[in-house]
C-alpha cells in the first residue's frame, strides 16, 4: 500500500472512516470526498467559461499535514534529511490530502475579476498582478526621507559630487541587499518570521525586524497625522502661517510678506548687508511658519519629560490616519494592492506639478545650483561616503521586514531580480528629482530674503513643516500649492505605513498558521491598528516631537545595520551561498549573477559593517533646535535600539536549549540547519532536494501548506530524549494500525505492532 502514495493513503482512510482522522484535518476525509465530488469548487461563472472541472485538478485539492497523531509533522521532504534518513521519512509523518476552503477562495477572488492560475496560493493569497507588487514596493521605499532628508544630505556633502558615492553605494550595497530580501521572501512565501526556517536559530532576526517595524510604525503615522493637520489647515483662502496676527504669534514674529524691510525686492542692494547684520545680531526673528509649528501645531513643552496635555487636534488626525490605514488593509493585499494604484503614482504627479512651478520662480536657479554644484574635494571625505551608504540603506527599507513580507505574496516564478533593480533605481531617482522640487522653491525664498540658500535650507520636520510651507506663502494661490504638497506627503507616508502594518500582521498570521486566523485576518489587522493608535497617543502630547525624534534617531539606526549584517552572514555562510544560489535558480530559472553573489558574500556585509563603524564614530548627542536631550532620554533611546537587536541572541539561546543533540556541536548543528518544511510553499514547486520522499499521483495536483515544526516534536540527530521519541513513534504506529494503514517495513519503531490492514 505504500506504493500507492497519497491516493492510497486517502483510500485507506476513507475505508477506516472519519474516526481515523485527527481534529486538525478539518471535517474528515469522507466529507471532503463527498464535497469535492458533489460541489464543484469553482464560481459558476468560471464553470460556464471553462467547462467541467476535474475534482482532482490542482484547484480542487490542497496538500496538508495531519498534525495528530503524526505529531512529528514532517512533510516528507528530503531536503534536510541525510541520505540514510530518507527511507525513514514515511515513519516520521505521511502527508494526505484534506478538504480546503477552495470554493470560498475562488468565489471571493472571482468576484473581483481575478482568476487564480497554477501558481496561485489559495490560502495565503497572491498579488492580483505584478504591477500591484511593484507599486506597493515603490510606495514602501519612496517615503518622507526622499523629500526631507536626501536633498539636505546632497547639498551638505558636495552637491553633485555626492551623487557619485550615492550611486556607488546603490550598486554595491543597495540593490544586492534589496534583491536578497525579495528573493528570500518570495522563495519561502513567508513573512519575516516564517522565512527563518532556513536556519531556525536565527529566527530572532525576524523578531528584531518586527520590533523595528513596530517602532517605525508608531511614530511614522504620527508624522502622517501632522501632514493631515496641515492639509486640513490649508483648506482656507489664506494659509494660517502667512502672517503674524494670530493668537499664537509672539512679538518676535516677522513675516516676509508683512515686513518689506527684510525683502530684497524693496531694498537697495547696499541695504542688504545691514538687514542681514541686524538679523544676525538680534537672532530673535522667527517666521510665522516656525511659530505656527511650535506654538500652534505642537504647543511645544520645554522638556522631553514634560508631556503636558494631549493635543486634541493631533489626536483626531492620528485617529484619521489609522482609520485610513486600516480600511486600506482590511482585506490584506487584496485591498492595499488596489489602493497603491493611486497612493504610489499620484505623488509623482504632484512632484511634477511642483517641479514645473518651482523652476519658473525667480531665484530658482540659485537653489538648484546650490543643490547640484559639485564640490569634488569633499568626495575624498569619509563622512560623505558614510552618509551616502546610510541614506541608501535606510531609504530602501532594508531590514525592516517589509521587503520580505511584500515579496512573500509574489508568484513563485516572478522575476524579483528585475523588480529589485527597477524599484531600487526608481527610489534613488525619486530622491534626486525631489531635490529639484525642494531647492527650486527654497532658492526663490532665499532670493526674496536676500540670504544664502544655506540659511533657509532645512531637513527633516524642519523642512517639511517650517521652511517649505513658508516658501509656499510667496506663491500665488498659496493654499493650492500647500494642499498639493501636504497631500503628497500624506500619500508617501501612507505607502510606507501600509507595508509596516502588513509586515506585523503577516508575521503574526504566518506564525500562528491555522485556518481560523487565516480566515479572521481582518481582526488581527484591526488589533494591530488599535495598538498602534494607542501607543502613538503620547507622541501627540506637548513633548511628542521630542519622543518622535528620539525614536527616529535610535529605534531605526544602529539596530537596522546590525540586523541586516547578521541576515547576510546567516544566509551566505550558515545556510550556504551555494544552496541559496541554487534556490534562486530553481525559482527564477537562472542563478544570481556573479556580481550579486560576490556582493552578498563579501562587499555588502563589509559596507554594512563600515556603516556601523561610521555611525559609532560620528555619534553626537541628540538635539532639537537648541534643546539638548538629557542623559536619561539618550539611555532610553539606546534601550530602544537594543530591544530589537537583543532578540537575536535571546532567541538563539532559547532555540539552542530546546534542540536535541549528544554534544554541543551536534546541538549547534541541529539548531542552524534548515527546518524540514523549509522550501517552496506549493508542492508543485518542491522539486530537486525539496521533492517529497513519496511523491503523490500526478493527477492529484495537490497544494502544499507547510506546518510549523518548531511547535512539533521532531527527532534530531544525536537526540538524547529517547523516552519522548519512543512515545512519538508509538503514537504514530498505533495511529497507523487503527487507520488500517500498515507501517512500512523500514519503520524501526513499528516492529511487532499489530495491524488491521490486509
XYZ file of C-alpha atoms in Angstrom:
758
model
C 0.000 0.000 0.000
C 2.968 2.304 0.444
C 3.475 2.363 -3.280
C 0.081 3.900 -3.861
C 1.292 7.215 -2.455
C -1.142 9.869 -1.349
C -4.115 8.356 -3.205
C -3.577 5.045 -1.483
C -3.479 6.742 1.872
C -6.681 8.596 1.070
C -8.490 5.420 0.014
C -7.387 3.568 3.133
C -8.509 6.356 5.404
C -11.875 6.572 3.685
C -12.383 2.896 4.461
C -11.488 3.497 8.086
C -13.939 6.402 8.299
C -13.690 9.819 9.835
C -12.730 8.344 13.199
C -9.215 7.847 11.960
C -8.740 11.484 11.068
C -7.459 13.888 13.667
C -9.377 17.059 14.519
C -6.708 19.075 12.788
C -7.689 17.553 9.455
C -10.915 19.522 9.092
C -14.293 17.786 8.684
C -12.805 14.426 7.735
C -11.757 12.737 4.564
C -15.147 11.233 3.767
C -16.873 14.601 3.953
C -14.084 16.142 1.920
C -14.555 13.484 -0.769
C -18.308 13.965 -0.814
C -17.860 17.716 -1.094
C -15.411 17.625 -3.964
C -17.481 15.109 -5.910
C -20.804 16.800 -5.393
C -19.991 20.501 -5.409
C -17.512 21.922 -7.886
C -15.211 24.344 -6.071
C -15.478 26.916 -8.797
C -17.514 30.033 -9.140
C -20.493 29.450 -11.504
C -19.201 31.998 -13.965
C -15.867 30.220 -14.109
C -17.569 26.902 -14.649
C -19.553 28.295 -17.533
C -16.453 29.714 -19.111
C -14.106 26.819 -18.563
C -16.393 23.792 -18.694
C -16.415 20.848 -16.285
C -13.812 20.912 -13.533
C -11.944 17.758 -12.645
C -12.223 17.123 -8.890
C -8.586 16.066 -8.829
C -7.341 19.185 -10.554
C -4.862 21.427 -8.730
C -7.593 23.921 -7.915
C -9.669 21.341 -6.028
C -7.214 19.928 -3.512
C -4.609 21.092 -1.020
C -1.636 19.359 0.459
C -1.736 19.461 4.233
C -0.121 17.554 7.050
C -2.107 15.688 9.686
C -0.690 17.071 12.896
C -2.127 14.418 15.211
C -1.236 11.733 15.960
C 1.670 12.031 13.494
C 2.843 14.957 15.570
C 6.344 14.988 14.211
C 4.755 16.839 11.307
C 7.378 16.223 8.638
C 6.029 16.740 5.169
C 8.137 14.036 3.704
C 10.729 16.272 2.095
C 14.273 15.032 1.796
C 15.941 18.425 1.890
C 17.135 18.375 5.467
C 17.452 14.613 5.765
C 20.694 12.765 5.431
C 20.685 10.143 2.647
C 20.390 7.389 5.215
C 17.326 9.026 6.701
C 15.348 9.464 3.506
C 13.922 5.953 3.694
C 12.592 6.656 7.177
C 10.608 9.722 6.190
C 7.409 7.652 5.949
C 7.662 6.790 9.635
C 8.281 10.411 10.527
C 4.972 11.535 9.032
C 2.811 10.950 5.986
C 1.022 13.615 4.010
C -2.569 13.175 2.932
C -4.976 15.407 1.036
C -7.736 17.073 3.030
C -10.581 19.404 2.326
C -9.693 23.048 1.882
C -11.664 26.263 1.530
C -11.157 26.221 -2.200
C -14.757 27.040 -3.057
C -14.856 30.106 -0.850
C -11.465 31.291 -2.065
C -12.466 31.031 -5.698
C -15.766 32.727 -5.124
C -14.167 35.684 -3.383
C -11.449 36.045 -5.988
C -13.744 35.741 -8.982
C -15.994 38.474 -7.646
C -13.049 40.830 -8.019
C -12.352 39.744 -11.574
C -9.229 37.770 -10.731
C -8.903 34.168 -11.792
C -6.257 32.117 -9.999
C -3.547 30.476 -12.037
C -1.423 27.447 -11.299
C 0.956 29.439 -9.077
C -1.816 30.989 -7.025
C -1.804 30.219 -3.287
C -5.448 29.729 -2.357
C -4.969 30.027 1.371
C -2.392 32.777 1.694
C -3.179 34.738 -1.441
C -1.049 36.497 -4.034
C -0.881 39.880 -5.671
C -3.577 40.358 -8.287
C -0.818 41.153 -10.793
C 2.805 42.132 -10.772
C 2.087 45.841 -11.082
C 0.497 45.781 -7.629
C 3.685 44.388 -6.103
C 5.942 46.881 -7.875
C 3.751 49.848 -6.933
C 3.483 48.676 -3.329
C 7.250 48.262 -3.084
C 7.837 51.663 -4.664
C 5.396 53.212 -2.201
C 7.215 51.441 0.615
C 10.690 52.541 -0.448
C 9.785 56.068 -1.551
C 8.881 57.764 1.690
C 9.287 61.015 3.539
C 13.059 60.610 3.710
C 13.298 61.031 -0.063
C 11.825 64.514 0.305
C 13.170 65.853 3.560
C 16.497 64.061 4.035
C 18.215 63.320 0.722
C 18.220 66.896 -0.703
C 19.762 68.188 2.510
C 22.461 65.482 2.515
C 23.192 66.193 -1.124
C 23.899 69.901 -0.757
C 25.722 69.403 2.569
C 28.066 66.753 1.152
C 29.271 68.375 -2.026
C 26.196 68.829 -4.199
C 26.524 66.891 -7.437
C 29.700 65.223 -6.171
C 27.573 63.438 -3.572
C 25.783 61.568 -6.361
C 28.969 59.611 -7.122
C 29.235 57.822 -3.743
C 25.436 57.663 -3.601
C 25.076 55.601 -6.763
C 28.210 53.565 -5.997
C 26.602 52.513 -2.726
C 23.366 51.791 -4.564
C 25.146 49.374 -6.919
C 27.318 47.583 -4.359
C 25.023 47.539 -1.334
C 21.509 48.798 -2.034
C 20.411 46.670 -4.971
C 22.127 43.433 -3.792
C 20.528 43.590 -0.317
C 17.197 44.547 -1.870
C 17.402 41.543 -4.218
C 18.358 39.240 -1.362
C 15.339 40.221 0.725
C 12.906 39.968 -2.182
C 14.177 36.539 -3.236
C 14.225 35.389 0.388
C 10.561 36.155 0.970
C 9.394 35.048 -2.471
C 11.092 31.656 -2.306
C 9.530 30.666 1.021
C 6.241 32.601 0.636
C 6.524 33.557 4.300
C 6.834 36.773 6.282
C 9.829 37.943 8.276
C 9.375 35.165 10.863
C 8.476 32.187 8.697
C 11.438 32.639 6.355
C 13.816 31.719 9.145
C 13.036 28.078 8.692
C 16.153 28.435 6.594
C 18.120 28.497 9.858
C 15.824 28.392 12.900
C 18.479 29.543 15.326
C 18.428 32.956 13.645
C 14.690 33.451 13.897
C 15.469 36.239 16.344
C 16.433 38.306 13.291
C 12.785 38.138 12.237
C 11.617 39.184 15.687
C 14.093 42.055 15.571
C 12.575 43.162 12.266
C 9.144 43.082 13.869
C 10.314 45.253 16.762
C 11.866 47.768 14.364
C 8.714 47.870 12.238
C 6.656 48.411 15.390
C 8.716 51.414 16.461
C 8.709 52.930 12.993
C 5.007 52.255 12.509
C 4.158 54.061 15.747
C 5.967 57.330 15.047
C 5.678 57.278 11.250
C 1.901 57.528 11.401
C 2.249 60.479 13.786
C 4.174 62.286 11.051
C 1.382 61.381 8.644
C -1.193 62.750 11.072
C 0.697 66.065 11.245
C 0.634 66.188 7.449
C -3.116 65.577 7.662
C -3.454 68.538 10.017
C -1.502 70.820 7.691
C -3.610 69.586 4.794
C -6.833 70.440 6.609
C -5.384 73.801 7.682
C -4.659 74.618 4.041
C -8.360 74.494 3.194
C -8.633 78.265 3.509
C -8.125 81.366 1.422
C -5.075 82.459 3.443
C -2.626 79.987 4.959
C -2.565 80.354 8.764
C 1.250 80.620 8.807
C 1.368 83.555 6.388
C 1.080 86.480 8.822
C 1.881 87.254 12.452
C -1.585 88.352 13.607
C -2.627 85.032 15.108
C -3.165 84.267 18.823
C -0.107 82.001 18.967
C 2.325 84.542 17.493
C 4.957 86.318 19.591
C 6.405 89.836 19.268
C 9.465 88.304 17.600
C 7.432 87.081 14.656
C 8.316 88.750 11.357
C 6.525 87.804 8.153
C 8.342 88.139 4.847
C 5.067 89.416 3.385
C 4.141 91.877 6.168
C 7.584 93.442 6.609
C 9.070 94.555 3.315
C 12.249 95.755 5.081
C 13.650 92.245 5.019
C 12.902 91.561 1.388
C 15.290 92.095 -1.462
C 12.623 93.456 -3.766
C 12.060 96.630 -1.787
C 15.592 97.339 -0.540
C 18.608 98.681 -2.396
C 21.468 96.265 -2.632
C 23.519 98.386 -0.242
C 20.928 97.806 2.455
C 21.112 94.023 2.259
C 24.210 93.850 4.423
C 22.575 95.980 7.075
C 19.440 93.833 7.084
C 21.418 90.622 7.393
C 23.610 92.155 10.086
C 20.590 93.235 12.063
C 19.047 89.795 11.824
C 22.282 88.125 12.889
C 22.688 90.477 15.824
C 19.244 90.018 17.270
C 18.826 86.320 16.454
C 15.242 86.847 17.518
C 13.421 86.908 14.221
C 11.082 83.959 13.915
C 8.935 83.216 10.925
C 5.163 82.742 11.089
C 5.574 79.156 9.889
C 8.046 78.391 12.672
C 5.739 79.800 15.342
C 2.762 78.025 13.819
C 4.703 74.761 14.039
C 5.965 75.249 17.599
C 3.122 77.083 19.319
C 0.009 76.040 17.410
C 0.568 72.568 15.985
C 2.826 71.138 18.694
C 2.262 73.549 21.608
C 5.808 72.518 22.459
C 6.810 71.970 26.080
C 10.209 72.899 27.475
C 11.465 69.381 28.246
C 11.219 65.835 26.968
C 9.891 64.733 30.347
C 7.163 67.373 30.444
C 4.389 65.694 28.454
C 1.798 68.358 29.234
C -1.540 67.836 27.542
C -2.503 65.724 24.598
C -3.190 67.953 21.607
C -6.737 67.097 20.606
C -6.304 68.241 17.014
C -3.309 65.941 16.545
C -5.053 63.087 18.305
C -8.020 63.450 15.961
C -5.735 63.426 12.920
C -3.900 60.403 14.297
C -7.219 58.594 14.519
C -7.949 59.561 10.916
C -4.554 58.241 9.844
C -5.042 54.851 11.466
C -8.605 54.553 10.186
C -7.376 55.179 6.636
C -4.583 52.639 7.056
C -6.942 50.023 8.465
C -9.568 50.365 5.764
C -6.914 50.176 3.072
C -5.523 46.966 4.618
C -8.686 45.351 5.965
C -8.645 42.806 3.121
C -4.870 42.449 3.174
C -3.064 42.720 -0.132
C -6.359 42.339 -1.991
C -7.378 45.835 -0.867
C -3.984 47.504 -0.477
C -2.964 46.217 -3.908
C -5.726 48.316 -5.432
C -5.109 51.388 -3.275
C -1.457 51.671 -4.341
C -2.513 52.412 -7.901
C -3.283 55.865 -6.529
C -1.069 56.268 -3.460
C 2.118 55.223 -5.277
C 1.572 57.144 -8.508
C -0.111 60.403 -7.552
C 2.920 61.696 -5.565
C 4.817 61.748 -8.866
C 2.050 63.831 -10.392
C 2.332 66.308 -7.515
C 6.135 66.324 -7.699
C 5.959 67.117 -11.390
C 3.471 69.957 -10.846
C 5.605 71.430 -8.060
C 8.736 70.968 -10.164
C 7.452 72.996 -13.100
C 6.050 75.608 -10.752
C 9.303 75.806 -8.824
C 11.720 76.105 -11.737
C 9.722 79.051 -13.125
C 10.187 81.114 -9.940
C 12.679 83.934 -9.688
C 15.829 82.698 -7.977
C 15.041 79.031 -8.540
C 18.261 78.539 -10.480
C 20.223 79.707 -7.438
C 18.740 76.958 -5.296
C 19.261 74.287 -7.957
C 22.893 75.321 -8.440
C 23.406 75.171 -4.699
C 21.857 71.716 -4.727
C 23.893 70.229 -7.578
C 27.111 72.207 -7.966
C 29.813 69.590 -7.331
C 32.479 70.146 -4.723
C 34.905 67.461 -5.768
C 37.209 67.930 -2.807
C 34.514 66.501 -0.493
C 34.386 63.219 -2.379
C 37.575 62.226 -0.553
C 35.963 62.670 2.875
C 34.900 59.511 4.665
C 31.842 61.245 6.086
C 30.430 61.799 2.596
C 30.675 58.088 1.782
C 29.202 57.203 5.155
C 26.216 59.483 4.583
C 25.714 58.026 1.101
C 25.742 54.449 2.379
C 23.436 55.266 5.273
C 20.936 57.057 3.040
C 20.847 54.195 0.531
C 20.412 51.653 3.282
C 17.609 53.452 5.098
C 15.714 54.814 2.105
C 15.305 51.346 0.564
C 13.789 49.997 3.779
C 16.242 47.133 4.188
C 15.984 45.023 7.375
C 12.537 46.398 8.241
C 10.885 43.141 7.229
C 8.641 44.882 4.723
C 10.513 43.737 1.619
C 10.390 40.103 2.719
C 6.695 40.415 3.518
C 5.689 42.046 0.245
C 7.720 39.551 -1.804
C 6.140 36.626 0.049
C 2.880 37.311 -1.815
C 4.536 37.007 -5.231
C 4.118 34.032 -7.516
C 6.980 31.626 -7.102
C 8.495 32.232 -10.535
C 8.162 36.017 -10.511
C 11.327 37.769 -11.704
C 12.216 39.505 -8.449
C 15.702 40.218 -9.816
C 14.201 42.592 -12.352
C 11.892 44.048 -9.720
C 14.740 44.764 -7.311
C 16.658 46.750 -9.921
C 13.589 48.691 -11.089
C 12.361 49.561 -7.581
C 15.801 50.498 -6.226
C 16.633 52.745 -9.168
C 13.168 54.330 -9.031
C 13.671 55.128 -5.358
C 17.009 56.822 -5.935
C 15.866 58.752 -8.997
C 12.870 59.972 -6.994
C 15.217 61.304 -4.313
C 17.207 63.279 -6.880
C 14.007 64.523 -8.530
C 12.572 65.641 -5.192
C 15.729 67.674 -4.629
C 14.899 69.843 -7.643
C 11.391 70.403 -6.274
C 12.648 71.414 -2.842
C 15.616 73.582 -3.774
C 13.909 75.441 -6.586
C 11.386 76.826 -4.100
C 13.980 77.362 -1.363
C 16.169 79.198 -3.874
C 13.288 81.517 -4.658
C 12.748 82.117 -0.963
C 16.448 82.853 -0.380
C 16.396 85.252 -3.303
C 13.375 87.009 -1.789
C 15.093 87.345 1.591
C 18.484 88.258 0.170
C 20.096 85.403 2.057
C 22.216 82.428 1.137
C 20.364 79.211 0.392
C 22.137 77.548 3.303
C 20.345 79.925 5.669
C 16.913 78.681 4.655
C 17.724 75.015 3.902
C 16.484 72.557 6.499
C 15.989 68.829 6.763
C 13.575 66.518 8.496
C 10.417 68.010 10.019
C 12.004 71.453 9.811
C 11.950 71.263 6.015
C 8.516 69.705 5.608
C 6.644 71.755 8.196
C 8.593 75.029 8.523
C 10.881 76.036 5.645
C 8.913 74.731 2.664
C 5.483 75.906 3.926
C 6.915 79.384 4.437
C 8.291 79.375 0.900
C 4.868 78.398 -0.409
C 3.350 81.571 1.044
C 5.295 83.559 -1.569
C 3.473 81.834 -4.419
C 0.210 82.969 -5.956
C -2.718 80.809 -4.856
C -0.594 79.560 -1.956
C -3.299 77.309 -0.434
C -3.446 75.279 -3.647
C 0.275 74.520 -3.624
C 0.124 73.786 0.095
C -2.706 71.317 -0.422
C -0.773 69.542 -3.154
C 2.439 69.417 -1.137
C 0.913 68.003 2.044
C -1.309 65.617 0.121
C 1.866 64.295 -1.473
C 3.442 63.838 1.981
C 0.329 62.023 3.181
C 0.406 59.584 0.271
C 4.139 58.960 0.647
C 3.706 58.307 4.344
C 0.728 56.021 3.842
C 2.588 53.970 1.233
C 5.269 53.158 3.790
C 2.768 52.718 6.617
C 0.792 50.135 4.638
C 3.829 47.883 4.411
C 4.823 48.389 8.041
C 1.409 47.296 9.265
C 1.204 44.414 6.783
C 4.631 43.237 7.958
C 3.390 42.853 11.523
C 0.058 41.302 10.546
C 1.638 38.812 8.141
C 4.254 37.777 10.703
C 1.541 37.081 13.293
C -0.730 35.213 10.879
C 2.098 33.117 9.415
C 3.403 32.266 12.872
C 0.035 31.034 14.159
C -0.692 29.493 10.785
C -4.020 27.775 11.465
C -7.100 28.043 9.312
C -9.013 30.192 11.775
C -6.526 33.028 11.828
C -6.255 32.941 8.037
C -9.978 33.476 7.821
C -10.043 36.094 10.595
C -7.032 38.098 9.439
C -9.096 41.283 9.456
C -9.329 41.106 13.247
C -5.563 40.792 13.537
C -5.222 43.871 11.334
C -7.731 45.728 13.479
C -5.941 44.741 16.680
C -2.541 45.878 15.401
C -4.037 49.172 14.184
C -5.705 49.834 17.551
C -2.457 49.053 19.373
C -0.540 51.395 17.071
C -3.042 54.178 17.689
C -2.871 53.784 21.475
C 0.925 53.664 21.514
C 1.036 56.789 19.360
C -1.068 58.896 21.737
C 1.950 60.038 23.865
C 3.518 61.410 20.666
C 0.584 63.795 20.291
C 1.343 65.425 23.630
C 3.288 68.651 24.082
C 6.517 66.659 24.348
C 5.584 64.397 21.457
C 8.074 65.807 18.950
C 10.939 65.095 21.366
C 9.963 61.425 21.584
C 9.292 61.182 17.878
C 12.816 62.330 17.055
C 14.236 60.089 19.776
C 12.594 57.044 18.200
C 13.660 58.130 14.728
C 17.304 58.525 15.758
C 17.694 55.358 17.814
C 14.984 52.796 17.074
C 15.796 52.593 13.357
C 19.508 53.317 13.074
C 22.090 51.058 14.706
C 19.718 48.124 15.015
C 18.895 48.051 11.294
C 22.567 47.834 10.374
C 23.226 45.001 12.824
C 20.136 43.050 11.767
C 20.985 43.356 8.084
C 24.584 42.261 8.635
C 23.530 39.165 10.596
C 20.971 38.333 7.917
C 23.665 38.361 5.224
C 26.030 36.230 7.287
C 23.400 33.657 8.260
C 22.186 33.155 4.690
C 25.542 33.224 2.952
C 27.707 31.382 5.489
C 25.370 29.328 7.693
C 22.876 28.179 5.079
C 25.486 28.480 2.358
C 25.790 30.726 -0.667
C 25.750 27.731 -2.991
C 22.482 26.453 -1.545
C 20.913 29.872 -1.747
C 22.066 30.360 -5.325
C 20.506 27.022 -6.255
C 17.263 28.103 -4.591
C 17.220 31.316 -6.597
C 17.954 29.394 -9.784
C 15.107 26.985 -9.101
C 12.789 29.961 -8.566
C 13.883 32.283 -11.387
C 15.272 29.818 -13.899
C 18.751 31.334 -13.727
C 21.284 31.709 -10.912
C 22.042 35.068 -9.340
C 24.614 36.967 -11.391
C 28.172 36.515 -10.189
C 28.311 40.186 -9.252
C 25.445 39.750 -6.794
C 26.944 36.588 -5.339
C 30.199 38.444 -4.693
C 28.323 41.376 -3.151
C 26.258 39.073 -0.925
C 29.311 37.232 0.361
C 31.879 39.983 0.694
C 31.135 43.527 -0.438
C 27.679 44.212 1.028
C 28.403 42.799 4.526
C 31.624 44.789 4.578
C 29.836 48.006 3.628
C 27.151 47.375 6.240
C 29.814 46.790 8.877
C 31.584 50.006 7.861
C 28.272 51.873 8.146
C 28.002 50.667 11.730
C 31.520 51.844 12.495
C 30.756 55.165 10.824
C 27.610 55.628 12.936
C 29.540 54.914 16.124
C 32.391 57.278 15.231
C 30.077 60.066 14.100
C 27.747 59.743 17.074
C 26.613 63.003 18.591
C 24.092 63.527 21.386
C 20.634 64.160 20.003
C 19.311 67.722 19.981
C 16.197 69.512 18.811
C 16.929 73.092 17.753
C 18.787 74.446 20.795
C 17.422 71.834 23.189
C 19.793 69.038 24.175
C 18.299 65.796 25.387
C 19.153 64.723 28.959
C 21.250 61.622 29.518
C 18.296 59.554 30.730
C 16.468 60.218 27.456
C 19.516 59.088 25.472
C 19.646 55.942 27.619
C 16.036 55.198 26.680
C 16.992 55.673 23.031
C 19.801 53.136 23.301
C 17.441 50.715 25.043
C 15.029 51.025 22.123
C 17.860 50.237 19.722
C 18.967 47.325 21.903
C 15.446 45.917 22.253
C 15.385 44.799 18.621
C 18.954 43.523 18.470
C 18.683 41.595 21.731
C 16.039 39.380 20.154
C 18.732 37.694 18.087
C 20.945 36.227 20.860
C 17.994 35.591 23.185
C 16.105 33.522 20.647
C 19.290 31.754 19.538
C 19.946 30.694 23.127
C 16.294 29.698 23.599
C 16.281 27.567 20.446
C 19.671 26.044 21.255
C 18.490 24.887 24.672
C 15.429 23.209 23.117
C 17.435 21.422 20.425
C 18.422 17.811 20.899
C 21.936 16.514 20.471
C 24.504 14.385 22.288
C 27.179 17.067 22.150
C 27.217 20.835 21.989
C 28.483 20.651 18.430
C 25.607 18.392 17.385
C 23.079 20.678 19.065
C 24.603 23.696 17.371
C 24.474 21.912 14.010
C 20.872 20.886 14.535
C 19.958 24.429 15.574
C 21.298 26.053 12.442
C 20.370 23.563 9.732
C 17.170 24.249 7.770
C 13.862 23.018 9.090
C 12.247 20.165 7.214
C 9.499 22.453 5.976
C 11.914 24.992 4.519
C 11.395 25.480 0.822
C 8.689 26.494 -1.646
C 5.183 26.663 -0.208
C 3.400 24.913 -3.086
C 4.024 21.229 -3.667
C 4.341 21.684 -7.422
C 7.419 23.819 -6.830
C 9.122 21.419 -4.433
C 11.499 19.786 -6.864
C 15.061 18.568 -6.591
C 16.173 18.293 -2.988
C 12.784 19.621 -1.865
C 10.829 16.838 -3.592
C 8.596 14.698 -1.319
C 10.023 11.281 -0.453
C 6.762 9.602 -1.526
C 5.504 11.628 -4.477
C 1.751 11.891 -4.939
C -0.003 10.670 -8.018
C 0.452 13.077 -10.954
C -3.295 13.517 -11.248
C -3.616 14.764 -7.676
C -2.041 18.176 -8.279
C -2.049 18.844 -4.544
C -1.329 22.187 -2.930
C 1.121 22.115 -0.087
C 0.668 24.087 3.089
C 3.637 23.940 5.465
C 3.286 23.388 9.178
C 5.279 24.955 11.968
C 7.705 22.294 13.006
C 9.123 24.354 15.841
C 5.836 23.553 17.627
C 6.122 19.821 16.880
C 8.315 17.103 18.292
C 10.960 16.321 15.710
C 13.702 13.746 16.312
C 17.117 15.307 15.764
C 20.497 13.781 15.066
C 22.045 12.537 18.254
C 18.880 13.054 20.268
C 19.143 12.251 23.959
C 15.424 12.485 24.665
C 14.723 8.838 23.936
C 11.572 8.426 26.003
C 9.778 11.237 24.216
C 10.783 9.914 20.822
C 9.618 6.433 21.692
C 6.249 7.841 22.714
C 6.098 9.719 19.436
C 6.860 6.588 17.437
C 4.374 4.551 19.468
C 1.579 7.078 18.880
C 2.430 7.180 15.196
C 2.401 3.446 14.820
C -0.802 2.977 16.833
C -2.476 5.563 14.641
C -1.317 3.740 11.549
C -2.641 0.484 12.928
C -6.019 1.952 13.798
C -6.395 3.541 10.378
C -5.735 0.239 8.578
C -2.577 1.640 7.029
C 0.284 -0.764 7.783
C 3.633 0.592 8.839
C 6.362 0.419 6.225
C 8.884 -2.352 6.666
C 11.690 0.153 7.222
C 9.987 1.753 10.207
C 12.023 0.544 13.160
C 9.659 1.955 15.747
C 6.660 -0.067 14.488
C 8.087 -3.570 14.522
C 5.895 -6.133 16.277
C 2.774 -3.989 16.376
C -0.461 -5.488 15.059
C -2.232 -4.028 12.077
C -5.785 -4.496 10.953
C -4.832 -3.910 7.367
C -4.610 -6.766 4.864
